[in-house]
Short mmCIF file of C-alpha atoms in Angstrom, two decimals:
data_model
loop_
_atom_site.label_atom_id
_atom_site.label_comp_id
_atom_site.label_asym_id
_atom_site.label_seq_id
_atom_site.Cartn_x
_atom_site.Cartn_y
_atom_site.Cartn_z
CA UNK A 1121 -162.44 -102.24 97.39
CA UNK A 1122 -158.71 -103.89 96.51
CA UNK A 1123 -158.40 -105.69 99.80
CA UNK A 1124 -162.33 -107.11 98.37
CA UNK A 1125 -160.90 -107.61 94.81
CA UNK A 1126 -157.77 -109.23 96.07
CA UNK A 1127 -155.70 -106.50 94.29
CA UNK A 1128 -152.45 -105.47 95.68
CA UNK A 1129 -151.13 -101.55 95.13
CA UNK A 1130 -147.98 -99.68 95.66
CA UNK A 1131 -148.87 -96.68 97.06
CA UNK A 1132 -145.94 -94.58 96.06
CA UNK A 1133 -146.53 -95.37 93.25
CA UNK A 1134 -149.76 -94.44 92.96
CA UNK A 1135 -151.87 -91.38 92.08
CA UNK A 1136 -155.79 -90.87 93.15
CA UNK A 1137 -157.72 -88.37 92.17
CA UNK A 1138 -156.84 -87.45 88.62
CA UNK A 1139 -158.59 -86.09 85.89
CA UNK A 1140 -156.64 -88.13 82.76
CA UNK A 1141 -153.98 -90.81 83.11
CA UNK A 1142 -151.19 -91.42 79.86
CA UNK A 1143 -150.97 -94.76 78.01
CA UNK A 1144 -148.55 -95.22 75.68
CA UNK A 1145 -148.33 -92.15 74.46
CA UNK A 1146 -152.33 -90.95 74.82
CA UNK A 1147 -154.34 -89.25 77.49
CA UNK A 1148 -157.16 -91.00 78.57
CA UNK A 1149 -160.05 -89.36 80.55
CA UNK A 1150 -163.55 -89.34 80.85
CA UNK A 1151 -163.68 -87.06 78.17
CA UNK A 1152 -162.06 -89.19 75.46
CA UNK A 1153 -158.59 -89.86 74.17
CA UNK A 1154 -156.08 -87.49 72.60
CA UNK A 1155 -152.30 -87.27 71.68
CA UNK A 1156 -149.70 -87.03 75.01
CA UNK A 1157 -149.17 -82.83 74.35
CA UNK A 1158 -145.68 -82.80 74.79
CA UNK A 1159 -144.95 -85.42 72.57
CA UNK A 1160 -147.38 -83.89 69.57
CA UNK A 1161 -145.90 -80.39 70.77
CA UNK A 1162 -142.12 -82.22 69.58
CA UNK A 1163 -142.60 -81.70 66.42
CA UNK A 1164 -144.14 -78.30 66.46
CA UNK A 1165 -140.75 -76.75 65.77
CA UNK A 1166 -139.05 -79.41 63.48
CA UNK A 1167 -137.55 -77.97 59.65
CA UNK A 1168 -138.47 -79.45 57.05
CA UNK A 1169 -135.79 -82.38 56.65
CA UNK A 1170 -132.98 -82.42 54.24
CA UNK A 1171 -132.91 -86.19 53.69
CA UNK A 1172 -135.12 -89.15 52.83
CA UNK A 1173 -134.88 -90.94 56.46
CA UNK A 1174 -135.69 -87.77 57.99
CA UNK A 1175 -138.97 -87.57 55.89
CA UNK A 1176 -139.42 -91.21 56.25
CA UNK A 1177 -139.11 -90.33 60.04
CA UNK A 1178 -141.63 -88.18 60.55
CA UNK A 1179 -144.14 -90.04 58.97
CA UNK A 1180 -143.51 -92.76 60.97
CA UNK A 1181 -144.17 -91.10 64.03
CA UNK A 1182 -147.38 -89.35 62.50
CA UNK A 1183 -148.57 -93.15 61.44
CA UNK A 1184 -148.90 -93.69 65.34
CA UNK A 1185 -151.49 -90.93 65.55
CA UNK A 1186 -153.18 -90.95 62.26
CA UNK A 1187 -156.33 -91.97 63.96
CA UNK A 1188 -156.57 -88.41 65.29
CA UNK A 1189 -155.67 -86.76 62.24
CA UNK A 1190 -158.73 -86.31 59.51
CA UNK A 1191 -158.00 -86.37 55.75
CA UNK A 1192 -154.62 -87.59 56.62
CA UNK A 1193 -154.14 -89.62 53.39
CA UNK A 1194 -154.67 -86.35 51.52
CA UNK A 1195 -152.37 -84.39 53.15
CA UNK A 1196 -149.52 -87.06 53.46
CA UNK A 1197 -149.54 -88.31 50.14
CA UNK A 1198 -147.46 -85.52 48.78
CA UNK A 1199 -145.02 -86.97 51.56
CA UNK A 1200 -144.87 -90.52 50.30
CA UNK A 1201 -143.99 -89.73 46.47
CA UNK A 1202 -140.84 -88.01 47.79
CA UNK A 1203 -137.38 -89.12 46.42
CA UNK A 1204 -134.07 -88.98 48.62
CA UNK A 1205 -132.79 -87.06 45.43
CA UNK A 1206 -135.73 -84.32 45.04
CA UNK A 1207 -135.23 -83.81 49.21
CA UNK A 1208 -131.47 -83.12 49.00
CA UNK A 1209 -131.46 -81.11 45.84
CA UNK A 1210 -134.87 -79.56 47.26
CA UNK A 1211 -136.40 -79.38 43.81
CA UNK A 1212 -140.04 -79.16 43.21
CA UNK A 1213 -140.90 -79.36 46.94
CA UNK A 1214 -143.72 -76.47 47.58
CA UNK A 1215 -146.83 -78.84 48.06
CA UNK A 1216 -144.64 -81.32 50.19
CA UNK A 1217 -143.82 -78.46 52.40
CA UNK A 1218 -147.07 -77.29 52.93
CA UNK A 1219 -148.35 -80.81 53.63
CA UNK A 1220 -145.30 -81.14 55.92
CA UNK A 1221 -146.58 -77.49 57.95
CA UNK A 1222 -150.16 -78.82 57.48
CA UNK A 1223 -149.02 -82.55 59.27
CA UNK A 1224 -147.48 -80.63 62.14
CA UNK A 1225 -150.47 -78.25 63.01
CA UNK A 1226 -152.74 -81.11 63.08
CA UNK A 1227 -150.80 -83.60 65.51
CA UNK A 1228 -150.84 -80.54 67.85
CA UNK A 1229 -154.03 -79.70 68.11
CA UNK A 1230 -155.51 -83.23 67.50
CA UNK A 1231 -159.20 -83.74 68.64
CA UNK A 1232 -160.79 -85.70 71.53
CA UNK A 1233 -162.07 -88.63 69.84
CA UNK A 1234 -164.93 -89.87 72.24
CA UNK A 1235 -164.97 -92.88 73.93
CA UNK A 1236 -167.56 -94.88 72.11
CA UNK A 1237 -171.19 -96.25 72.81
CA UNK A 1238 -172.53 -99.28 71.49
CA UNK A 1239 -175.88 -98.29 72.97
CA UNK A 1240 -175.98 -95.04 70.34
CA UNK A 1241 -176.05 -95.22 66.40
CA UNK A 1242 -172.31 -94.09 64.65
CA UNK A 1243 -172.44 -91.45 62.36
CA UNK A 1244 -169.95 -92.66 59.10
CA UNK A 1245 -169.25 -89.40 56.90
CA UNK A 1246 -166.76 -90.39 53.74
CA UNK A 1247 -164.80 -87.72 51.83
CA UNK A 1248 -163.01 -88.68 48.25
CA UNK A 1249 -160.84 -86.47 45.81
CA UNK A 1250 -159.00 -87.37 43.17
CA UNK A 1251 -156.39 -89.63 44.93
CA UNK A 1252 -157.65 -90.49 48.06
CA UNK A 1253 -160.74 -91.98 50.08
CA UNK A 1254 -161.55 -91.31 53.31
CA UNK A 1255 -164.03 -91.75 56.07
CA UNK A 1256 -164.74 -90.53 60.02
CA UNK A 1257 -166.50 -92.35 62.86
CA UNK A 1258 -168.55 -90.44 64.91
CA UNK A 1259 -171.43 -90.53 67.58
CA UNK A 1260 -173.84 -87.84 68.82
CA UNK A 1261 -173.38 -86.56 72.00
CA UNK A 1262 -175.47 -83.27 73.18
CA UNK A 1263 -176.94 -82.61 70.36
CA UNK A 1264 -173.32 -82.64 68.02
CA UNK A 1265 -171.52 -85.43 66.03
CA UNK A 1266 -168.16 -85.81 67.73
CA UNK A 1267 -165.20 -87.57 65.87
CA UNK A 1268 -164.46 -91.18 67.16
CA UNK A 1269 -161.60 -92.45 64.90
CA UNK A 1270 -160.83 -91.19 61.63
CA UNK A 1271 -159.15 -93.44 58.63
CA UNK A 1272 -158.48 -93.78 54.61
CA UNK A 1273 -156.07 -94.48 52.40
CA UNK A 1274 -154.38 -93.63 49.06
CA UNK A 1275 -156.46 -94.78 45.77
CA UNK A 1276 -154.37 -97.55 43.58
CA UNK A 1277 -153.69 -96.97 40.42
CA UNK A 1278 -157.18 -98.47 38.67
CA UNK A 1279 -159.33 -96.56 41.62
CA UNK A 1280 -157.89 -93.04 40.20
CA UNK A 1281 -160.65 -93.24 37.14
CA UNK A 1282 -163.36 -94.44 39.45
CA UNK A 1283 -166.60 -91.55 39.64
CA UNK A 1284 -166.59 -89.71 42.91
CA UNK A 1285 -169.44 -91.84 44.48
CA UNK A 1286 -167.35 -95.05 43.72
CA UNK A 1287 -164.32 -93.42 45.69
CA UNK A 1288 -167.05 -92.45 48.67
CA UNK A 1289 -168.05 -96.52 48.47
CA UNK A 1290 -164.60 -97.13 48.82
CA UNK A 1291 -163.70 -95.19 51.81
CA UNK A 1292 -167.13 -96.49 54.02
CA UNK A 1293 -165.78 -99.87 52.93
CA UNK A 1294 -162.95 -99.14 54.11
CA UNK A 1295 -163.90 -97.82 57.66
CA UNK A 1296 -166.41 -100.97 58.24
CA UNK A 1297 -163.09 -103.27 57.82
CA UNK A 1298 -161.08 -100.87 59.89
CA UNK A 1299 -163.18 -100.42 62.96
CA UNK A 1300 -165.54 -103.69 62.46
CA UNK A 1301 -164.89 -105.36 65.93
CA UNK A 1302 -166.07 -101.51 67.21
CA UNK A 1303 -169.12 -101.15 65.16
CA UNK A 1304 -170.62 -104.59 64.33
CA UNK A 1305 -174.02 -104.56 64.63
CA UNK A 1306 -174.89 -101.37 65.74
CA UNK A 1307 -176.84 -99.21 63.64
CA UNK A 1308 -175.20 -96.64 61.21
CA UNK A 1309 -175.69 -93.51 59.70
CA UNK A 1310 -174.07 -93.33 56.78
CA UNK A 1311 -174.10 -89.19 55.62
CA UNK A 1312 -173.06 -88.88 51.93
CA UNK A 1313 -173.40 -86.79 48.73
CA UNK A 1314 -174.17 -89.30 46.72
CA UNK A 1315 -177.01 -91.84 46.06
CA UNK A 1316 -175.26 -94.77 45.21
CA UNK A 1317 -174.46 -96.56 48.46
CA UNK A 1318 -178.57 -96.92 48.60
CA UNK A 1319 -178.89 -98.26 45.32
CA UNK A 1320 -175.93 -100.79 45.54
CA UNK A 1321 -177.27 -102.17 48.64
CA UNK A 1322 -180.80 -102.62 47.06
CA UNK A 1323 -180.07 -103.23 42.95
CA UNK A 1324 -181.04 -106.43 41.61
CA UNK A 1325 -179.34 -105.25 38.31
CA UNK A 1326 -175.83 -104.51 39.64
CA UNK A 1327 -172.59 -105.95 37.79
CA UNK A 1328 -169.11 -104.82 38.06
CA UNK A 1329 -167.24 -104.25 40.53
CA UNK A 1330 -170.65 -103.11 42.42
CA UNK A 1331 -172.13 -106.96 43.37
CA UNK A 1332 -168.92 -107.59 45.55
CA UNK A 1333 -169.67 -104.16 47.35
CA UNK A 1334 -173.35 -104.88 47.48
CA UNK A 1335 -172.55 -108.20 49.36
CA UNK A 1336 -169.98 -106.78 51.19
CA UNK A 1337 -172.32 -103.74 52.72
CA UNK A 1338 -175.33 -105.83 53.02
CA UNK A 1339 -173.93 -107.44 56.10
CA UNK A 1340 -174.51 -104.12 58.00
CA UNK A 1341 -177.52 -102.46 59.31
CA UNK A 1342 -176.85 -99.11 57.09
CA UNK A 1343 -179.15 -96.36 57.26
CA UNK A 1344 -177.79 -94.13 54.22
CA UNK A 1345 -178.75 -90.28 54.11
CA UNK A 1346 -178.22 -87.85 51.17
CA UNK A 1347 -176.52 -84.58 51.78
CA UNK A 1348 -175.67 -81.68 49.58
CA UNK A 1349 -173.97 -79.13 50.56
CA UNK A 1350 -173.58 -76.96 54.17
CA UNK A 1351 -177.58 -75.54 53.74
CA UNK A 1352 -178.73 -79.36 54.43
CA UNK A 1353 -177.86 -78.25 58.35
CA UNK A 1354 -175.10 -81.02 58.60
CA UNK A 1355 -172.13 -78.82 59.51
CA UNK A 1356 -174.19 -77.22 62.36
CA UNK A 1357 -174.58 -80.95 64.23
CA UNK A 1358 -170.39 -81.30 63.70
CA UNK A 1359 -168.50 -81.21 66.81
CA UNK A 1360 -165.23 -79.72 67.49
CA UNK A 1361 -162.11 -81.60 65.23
CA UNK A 1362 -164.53 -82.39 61.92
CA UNK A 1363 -164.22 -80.26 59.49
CA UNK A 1364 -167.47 -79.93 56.58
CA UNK A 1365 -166.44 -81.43 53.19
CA UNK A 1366 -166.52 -78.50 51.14
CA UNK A 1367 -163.55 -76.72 52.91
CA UNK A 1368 -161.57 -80.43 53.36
CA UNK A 1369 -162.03 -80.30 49.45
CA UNK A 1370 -160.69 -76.03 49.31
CA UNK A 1371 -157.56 -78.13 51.69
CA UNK A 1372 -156.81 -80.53 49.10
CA UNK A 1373 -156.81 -78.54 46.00
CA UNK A 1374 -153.52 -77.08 47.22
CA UNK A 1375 -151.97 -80.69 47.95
CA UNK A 1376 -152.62 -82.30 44.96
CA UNK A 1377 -150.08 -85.08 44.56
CA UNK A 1378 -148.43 -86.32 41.16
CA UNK A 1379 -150.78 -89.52 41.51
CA UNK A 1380 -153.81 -87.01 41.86
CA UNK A 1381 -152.26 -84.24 39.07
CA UNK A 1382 -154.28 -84.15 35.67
CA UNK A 1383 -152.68 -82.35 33.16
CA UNK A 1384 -154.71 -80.07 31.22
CA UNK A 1385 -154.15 -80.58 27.16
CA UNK A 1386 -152.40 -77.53 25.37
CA UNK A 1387 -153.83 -75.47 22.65
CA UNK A 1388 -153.41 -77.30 19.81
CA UNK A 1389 -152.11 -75.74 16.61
CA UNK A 1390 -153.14 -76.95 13.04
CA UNK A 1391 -150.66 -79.19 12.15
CA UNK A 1392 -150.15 -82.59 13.93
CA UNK A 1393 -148.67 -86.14 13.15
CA UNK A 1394 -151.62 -89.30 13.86
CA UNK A 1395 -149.82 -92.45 14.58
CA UNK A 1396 -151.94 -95.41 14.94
CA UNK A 1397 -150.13 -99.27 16.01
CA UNK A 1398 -151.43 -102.78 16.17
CA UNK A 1399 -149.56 -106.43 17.35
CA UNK A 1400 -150.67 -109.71 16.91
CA UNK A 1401 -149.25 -113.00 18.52
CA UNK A 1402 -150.35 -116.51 16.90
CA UNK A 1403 -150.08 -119.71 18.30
CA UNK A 1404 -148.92 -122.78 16.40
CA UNK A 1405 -147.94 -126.44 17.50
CA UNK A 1406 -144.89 -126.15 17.51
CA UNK A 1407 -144.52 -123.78 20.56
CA UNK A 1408 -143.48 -121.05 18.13
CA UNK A 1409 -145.82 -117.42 18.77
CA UNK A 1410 -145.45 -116.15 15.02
CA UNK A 1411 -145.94 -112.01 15.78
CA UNK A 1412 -146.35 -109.14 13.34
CA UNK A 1413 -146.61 -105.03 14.11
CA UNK A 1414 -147.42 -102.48 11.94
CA UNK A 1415 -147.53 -98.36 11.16
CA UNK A 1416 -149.93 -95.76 9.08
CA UNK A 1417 -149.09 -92.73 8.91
CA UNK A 1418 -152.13 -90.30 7.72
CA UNK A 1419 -151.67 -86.92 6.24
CA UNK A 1420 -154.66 -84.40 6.77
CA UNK A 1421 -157.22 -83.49 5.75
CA UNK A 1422 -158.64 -85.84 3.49
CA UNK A 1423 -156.60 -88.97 5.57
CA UNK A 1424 -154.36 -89.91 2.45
CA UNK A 1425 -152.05 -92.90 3.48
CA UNK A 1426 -148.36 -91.48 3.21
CA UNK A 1427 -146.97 -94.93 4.17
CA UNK A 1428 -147.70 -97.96 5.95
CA UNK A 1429 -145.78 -100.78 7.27
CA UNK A 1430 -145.93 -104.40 8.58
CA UNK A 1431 -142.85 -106.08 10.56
CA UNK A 1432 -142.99 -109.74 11.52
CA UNK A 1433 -141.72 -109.92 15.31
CA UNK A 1434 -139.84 -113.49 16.98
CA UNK A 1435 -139.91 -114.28 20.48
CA UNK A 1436 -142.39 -111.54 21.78
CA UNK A 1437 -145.85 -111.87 23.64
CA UNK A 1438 -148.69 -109.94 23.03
CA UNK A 1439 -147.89 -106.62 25.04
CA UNK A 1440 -144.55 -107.24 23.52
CA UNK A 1441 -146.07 -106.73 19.93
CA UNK A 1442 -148.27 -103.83 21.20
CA UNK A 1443 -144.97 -101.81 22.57
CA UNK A 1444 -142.67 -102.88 18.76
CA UNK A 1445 -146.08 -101.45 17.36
CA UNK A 1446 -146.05 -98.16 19.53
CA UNK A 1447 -141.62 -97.98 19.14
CA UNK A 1448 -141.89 -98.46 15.42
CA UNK A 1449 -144.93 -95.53 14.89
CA UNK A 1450 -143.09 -93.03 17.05
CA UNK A 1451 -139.28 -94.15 15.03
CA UNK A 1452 -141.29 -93.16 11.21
CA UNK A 1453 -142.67 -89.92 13.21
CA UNK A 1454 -139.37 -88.76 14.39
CA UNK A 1455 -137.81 -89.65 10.70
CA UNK A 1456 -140.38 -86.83 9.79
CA UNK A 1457 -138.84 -83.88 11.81
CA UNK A 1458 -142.61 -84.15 13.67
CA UNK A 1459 -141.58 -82.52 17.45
CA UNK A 1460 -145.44 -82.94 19.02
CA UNK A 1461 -147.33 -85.93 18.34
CA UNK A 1462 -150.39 -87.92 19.47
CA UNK A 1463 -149.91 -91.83 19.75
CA UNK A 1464 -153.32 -94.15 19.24
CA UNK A 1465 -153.78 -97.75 20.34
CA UNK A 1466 -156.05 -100.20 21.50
CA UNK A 1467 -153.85 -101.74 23.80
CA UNK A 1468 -154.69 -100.30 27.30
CA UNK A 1469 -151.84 -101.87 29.35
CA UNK A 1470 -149.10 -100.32 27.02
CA UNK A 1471 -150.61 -96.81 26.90
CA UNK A 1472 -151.02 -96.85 30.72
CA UNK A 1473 -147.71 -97.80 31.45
CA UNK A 1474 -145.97 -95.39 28.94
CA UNK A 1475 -148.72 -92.63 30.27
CA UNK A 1476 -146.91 -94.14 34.19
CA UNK A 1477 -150.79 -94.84 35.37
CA UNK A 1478 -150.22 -98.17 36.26
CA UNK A 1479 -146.85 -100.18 36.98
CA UNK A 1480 -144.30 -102.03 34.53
CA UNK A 1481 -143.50 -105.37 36.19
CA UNK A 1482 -142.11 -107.57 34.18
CA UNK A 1483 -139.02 -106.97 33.28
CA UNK A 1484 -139.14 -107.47 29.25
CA UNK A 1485 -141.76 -104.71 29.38
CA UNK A 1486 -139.51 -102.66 31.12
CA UNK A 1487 -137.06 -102.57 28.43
CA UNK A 1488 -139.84 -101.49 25.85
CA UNK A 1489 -140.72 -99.08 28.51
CA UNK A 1490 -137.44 -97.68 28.43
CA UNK A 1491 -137.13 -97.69 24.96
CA UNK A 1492 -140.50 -95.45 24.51
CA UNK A 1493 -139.23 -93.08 27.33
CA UNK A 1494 -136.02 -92.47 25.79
CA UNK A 1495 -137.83 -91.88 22.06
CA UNK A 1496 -140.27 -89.61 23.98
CA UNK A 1497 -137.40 -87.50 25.01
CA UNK A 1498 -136.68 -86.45 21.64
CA UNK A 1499 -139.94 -84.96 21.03
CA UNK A 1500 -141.52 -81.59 22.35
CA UNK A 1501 -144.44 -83.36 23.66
CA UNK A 1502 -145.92 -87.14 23.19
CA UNK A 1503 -149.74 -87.47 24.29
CA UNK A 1504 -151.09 -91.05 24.46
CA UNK A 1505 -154.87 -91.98 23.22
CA UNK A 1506 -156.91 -95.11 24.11
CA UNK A 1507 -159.51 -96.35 21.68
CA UNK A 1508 -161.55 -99.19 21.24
CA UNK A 1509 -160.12 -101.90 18.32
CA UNK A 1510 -162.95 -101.60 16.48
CA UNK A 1511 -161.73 -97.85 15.16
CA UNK A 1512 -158.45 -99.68 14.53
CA UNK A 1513 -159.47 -101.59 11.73
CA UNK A 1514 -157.18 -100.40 9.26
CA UNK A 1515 -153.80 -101.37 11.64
CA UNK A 1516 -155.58 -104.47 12.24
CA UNK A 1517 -155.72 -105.55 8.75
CA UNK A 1518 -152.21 -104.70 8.31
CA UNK A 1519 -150.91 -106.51 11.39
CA UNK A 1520 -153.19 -109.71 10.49
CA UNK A 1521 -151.72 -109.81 6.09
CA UNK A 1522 -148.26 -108.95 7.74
CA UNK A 1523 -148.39 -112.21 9.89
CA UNK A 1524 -150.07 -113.96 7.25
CA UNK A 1525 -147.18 -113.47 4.63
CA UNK A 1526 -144.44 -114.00 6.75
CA UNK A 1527 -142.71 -111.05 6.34
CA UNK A 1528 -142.08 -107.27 7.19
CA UNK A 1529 -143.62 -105.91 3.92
CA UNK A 1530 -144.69 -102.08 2.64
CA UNK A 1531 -148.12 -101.04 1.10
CA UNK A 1532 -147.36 -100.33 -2.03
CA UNK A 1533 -150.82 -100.93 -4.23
CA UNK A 1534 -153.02 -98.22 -4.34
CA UNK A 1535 -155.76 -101.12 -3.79
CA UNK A 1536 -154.51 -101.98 -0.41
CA UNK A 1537 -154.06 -98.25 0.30
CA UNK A 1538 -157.83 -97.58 -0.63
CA UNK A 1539 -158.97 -100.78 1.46
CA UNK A 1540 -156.94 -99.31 4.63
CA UNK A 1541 -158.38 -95.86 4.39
CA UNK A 1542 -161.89 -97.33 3.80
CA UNK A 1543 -162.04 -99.56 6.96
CA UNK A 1544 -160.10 -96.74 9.43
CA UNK A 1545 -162.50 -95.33 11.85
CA UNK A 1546 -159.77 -93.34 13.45
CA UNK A 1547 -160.90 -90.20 12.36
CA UNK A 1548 -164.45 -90.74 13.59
CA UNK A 1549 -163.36 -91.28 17.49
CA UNK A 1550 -160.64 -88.53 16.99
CA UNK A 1551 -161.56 -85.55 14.49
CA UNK A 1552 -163.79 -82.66 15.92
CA UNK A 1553 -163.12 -80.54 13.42
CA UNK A 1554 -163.13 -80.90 9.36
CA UNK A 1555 -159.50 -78.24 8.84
CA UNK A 1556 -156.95 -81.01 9.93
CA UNK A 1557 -153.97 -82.17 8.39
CA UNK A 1558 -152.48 -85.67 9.36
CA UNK A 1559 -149.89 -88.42 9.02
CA UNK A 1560 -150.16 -91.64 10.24
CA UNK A 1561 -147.76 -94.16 11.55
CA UNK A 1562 -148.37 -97.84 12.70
CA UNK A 1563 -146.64 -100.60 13.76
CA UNK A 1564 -147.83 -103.39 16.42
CA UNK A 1565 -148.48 -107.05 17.25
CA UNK A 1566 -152.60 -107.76 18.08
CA UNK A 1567 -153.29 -103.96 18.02
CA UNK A 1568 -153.44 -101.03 15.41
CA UNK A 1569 -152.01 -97.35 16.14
CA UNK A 1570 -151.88 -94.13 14.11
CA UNK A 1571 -150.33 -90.91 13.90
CA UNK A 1572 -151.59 -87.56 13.10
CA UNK A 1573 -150.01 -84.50 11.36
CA UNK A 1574 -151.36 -81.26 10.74
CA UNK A 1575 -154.88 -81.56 12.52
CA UNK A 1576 -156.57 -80.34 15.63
CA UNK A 1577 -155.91 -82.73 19.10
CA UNK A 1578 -158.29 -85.54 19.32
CA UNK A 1579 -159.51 -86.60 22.20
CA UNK A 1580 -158.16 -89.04 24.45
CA UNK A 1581 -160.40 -91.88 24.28
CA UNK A 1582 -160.79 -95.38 22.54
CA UNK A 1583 -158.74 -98.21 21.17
CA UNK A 1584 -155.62 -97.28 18.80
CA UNK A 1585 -152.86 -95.43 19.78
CA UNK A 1586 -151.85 -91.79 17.83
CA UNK A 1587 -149.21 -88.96 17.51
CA UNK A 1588 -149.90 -85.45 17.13
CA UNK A 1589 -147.65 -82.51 16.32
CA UNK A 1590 -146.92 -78.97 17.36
CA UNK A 1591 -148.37 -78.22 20.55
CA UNK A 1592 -150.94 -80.95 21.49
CA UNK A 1593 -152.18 -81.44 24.77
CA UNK A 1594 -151.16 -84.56 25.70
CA UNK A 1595 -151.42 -86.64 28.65
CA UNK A 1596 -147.26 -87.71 28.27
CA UNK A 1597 -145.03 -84.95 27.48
CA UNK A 1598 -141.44 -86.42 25.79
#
């Protein structure tokens, strides 16, 4: 057959007969293909490293392999927010070293994943959690789904809010842009918990971030099967190396990264400080952006205005405004001996950053950033609420007069007092209960915040930003 083929072969070096050959680092046979043994079996016996490279290291090699390894964003993510400082000082490192025993278990006794079959349907089965999506190829063969490839990644930042089903959309996606030169156009099953990969693919009244999904999946010839749990008969049909959802989701309960963490609020007591902030930028012709900022600070029950503010800002863009606002509210609450507080705003971007959901880029920001963090410090705890502007009416008004006199300025008049207090809708996004005491604190450049003292934690939703006091639950503690 080589003399026919014209191929020439060194017979010492050659082997006939055998069962699997290696390839960089794999075993192939007619099986499948797995992880060489004895290089997976290296790190069987490795410590848990002492420095950054050594951490950096091991992934590295594991990144090679990570094909074989299911879930392995979960498990590794733990890995990744690792500092060279928290591995030498070995602080705070109990769910890094369980991922890090986890890692090692699995590279050892990684599955076959079967050689694949354009003439048979794949099998796609997506698992999300809180911080990760991922997904796992398989096929049928005698009667079970055996694994293929396996792949995900860590949710960014804005993906972190999205509903499970979203994260499950995410993580298919994901696999068809992976393995697309494997799969395309074969048939797929797509197994998932969720019904809204079937209505994407078939709404006329999508919007959002769904239409660019819808057109992205439509391309594929997706046949898309509800589950629920183990009783639909699914984990029965799973080959060897796939493990059912519900116990990858027991797994990641015990890994949950800082990215992943939600902190659950504290009991709050009575008394709390409200501190709601708004900013405005104008532009004029003469390239100048005119800014203002101002503070209320409430006092509860009854929301009586203890003091309000407006400060005209130079030089500063609209987050800029938003973070004097925010800066300025949480100065007049620390003035008051207040040590917990709640901080309201309608600027998004600044709470996010200060509440580290999303990156600080640019580098003014950064010095706000640093400014909030180091007033932050000085209180017991800080928690940071979104609202919508429209409930910020009353740090609205007083950042709008502020920019339209000129100057930094104190309500005085008990008129302007009793026209802030009737257009605040704070209370109605933030008050559950009718026993709450609060003070209020603003100061901002487009947006309103407010502060609360005396009176039960609010919930963390809407447009102003607010302060509370003595034990709140927030999402930042200072």
């Amino acid at each position: 057959m080589a003399h026919q083929l014209e191929m020439h072969l060194s017979l010492p070096k050659s082997e006939f007969g055998k069962l699997s050959i290696p390839y960089l680092s794999h075993e192939i046979s007619a099986e499948g293909i797995r992880a060489t043994l004895k290089i997976a079996k290296g790190v069987q016996d490795l410590p848990f490293p002492t420095a950054m490279k050594g951490v950096q290291s091991f992934l590295g090699s594991l990144n090679y392999y990570h094909k074989f390894i299911e879930d392995y964003p979960v498990i590794a993510a733990s890995l990744y927010e690792l500092s060279d400082g928290q591995v030498r000082s070995g602080r705070d490192l109990f769910r890094a070293k369980q991922a890090f025993e986890l890692l090692k278990h699995k590279i050892v006794s990684t599955p076959v994943l079967r050689h694949l079959d354009r003439n048979k349907p794949f099998v796609i089965i997506p698992h999300a959690n809180q911080w990760a999506a991922c997904a796992f190829l398989g096929q049928e063969n005698d009667g079970l789904i055996q694994p293929v490839r396996f792949t995900g990644r860590v949710l960014h930042d804005a993906e972190l809010r999205y509903h499970i089903a979203e994260k499950e959309t995410i993580a298919v996606l994901r696999l068809l842009q992976v393995f697309r030169t494997l799969i395309q156009g074969c048939p797929l099953i797509v197994y998932t918990r969720h019904s809204v990969l079937k209505w994407i693919m078939k709404s006329k009244t999508a919007d959002g971030r769904c239409v660019p999904w819808g057109v992205l999946l439509s391309q594929w010839n997706l046949d898309v099967r509800k589950i629920q749990r183990d009783e639909d008969g699914l984990a029965a049909i799973l080959g060897a190396g796939i493990t059912p959802q519900e116990h990858l989701d027991e797994v990641a309960e015990e890994l949950i990264p800082a990215k992943g963490r939600a902190k659950p609020p504290p009991i709050i007591s009575v008394k709390m400080l409200e501190n709601t902030f708004q900013g405005i930028v104008r532009w004029r012709c003469e390239d100048v952006y005119p800014a203002s900022c101002g503070c209320i600070l409430w006092e509860l029950p009854g929301w009586k205005i203890l003091d309000a503010q407006g400060f005209i800002l130079e030089d500063v863009t609209v987050n800029d405004a938003e973070y004097c606002g925010l800066l300025n509210g949480l100065t007049m609450t620390q003035a008051m001996g207040v040590r917990d507080l709640i901080a309201v705003g309608d600027s998004r971007i600044v709470i996010q950053q200060v509440q580290g959901l999303i990156n600080c880029n640019q580098p003014n920001l950064q010095r706000r950033l640093a400014s909030c963090e180091a007033l932050k410090a000085k209180f017991d705890s800080v928690r940071l609420v979104h609202v919508k502007r429209d409930f910020n009416q009353a740090a609205d008004y007083l950042t709008s007069k502020t920019l339209l006199l000129g100057r930094s300025w104190s309500v005085q008049e008990d008129g302007e007092r009793q026209h802030l207090e009737r257009v605040s809708k704070i209370q109605e996004k933030l008050m559950k209960s009718a026993e709450i005491h609060l003070v209020t604190g603003h100061s901002g450049m487009k947006k309103g915040a407010q502060t609360i003292l005396d009176a039960p934690c609010p919930g963390c939703h809407g447009s102003s930003t607010a302060t509370c006091s003595q034990n709140l639950g927030c999402r930042d503690t200072g």
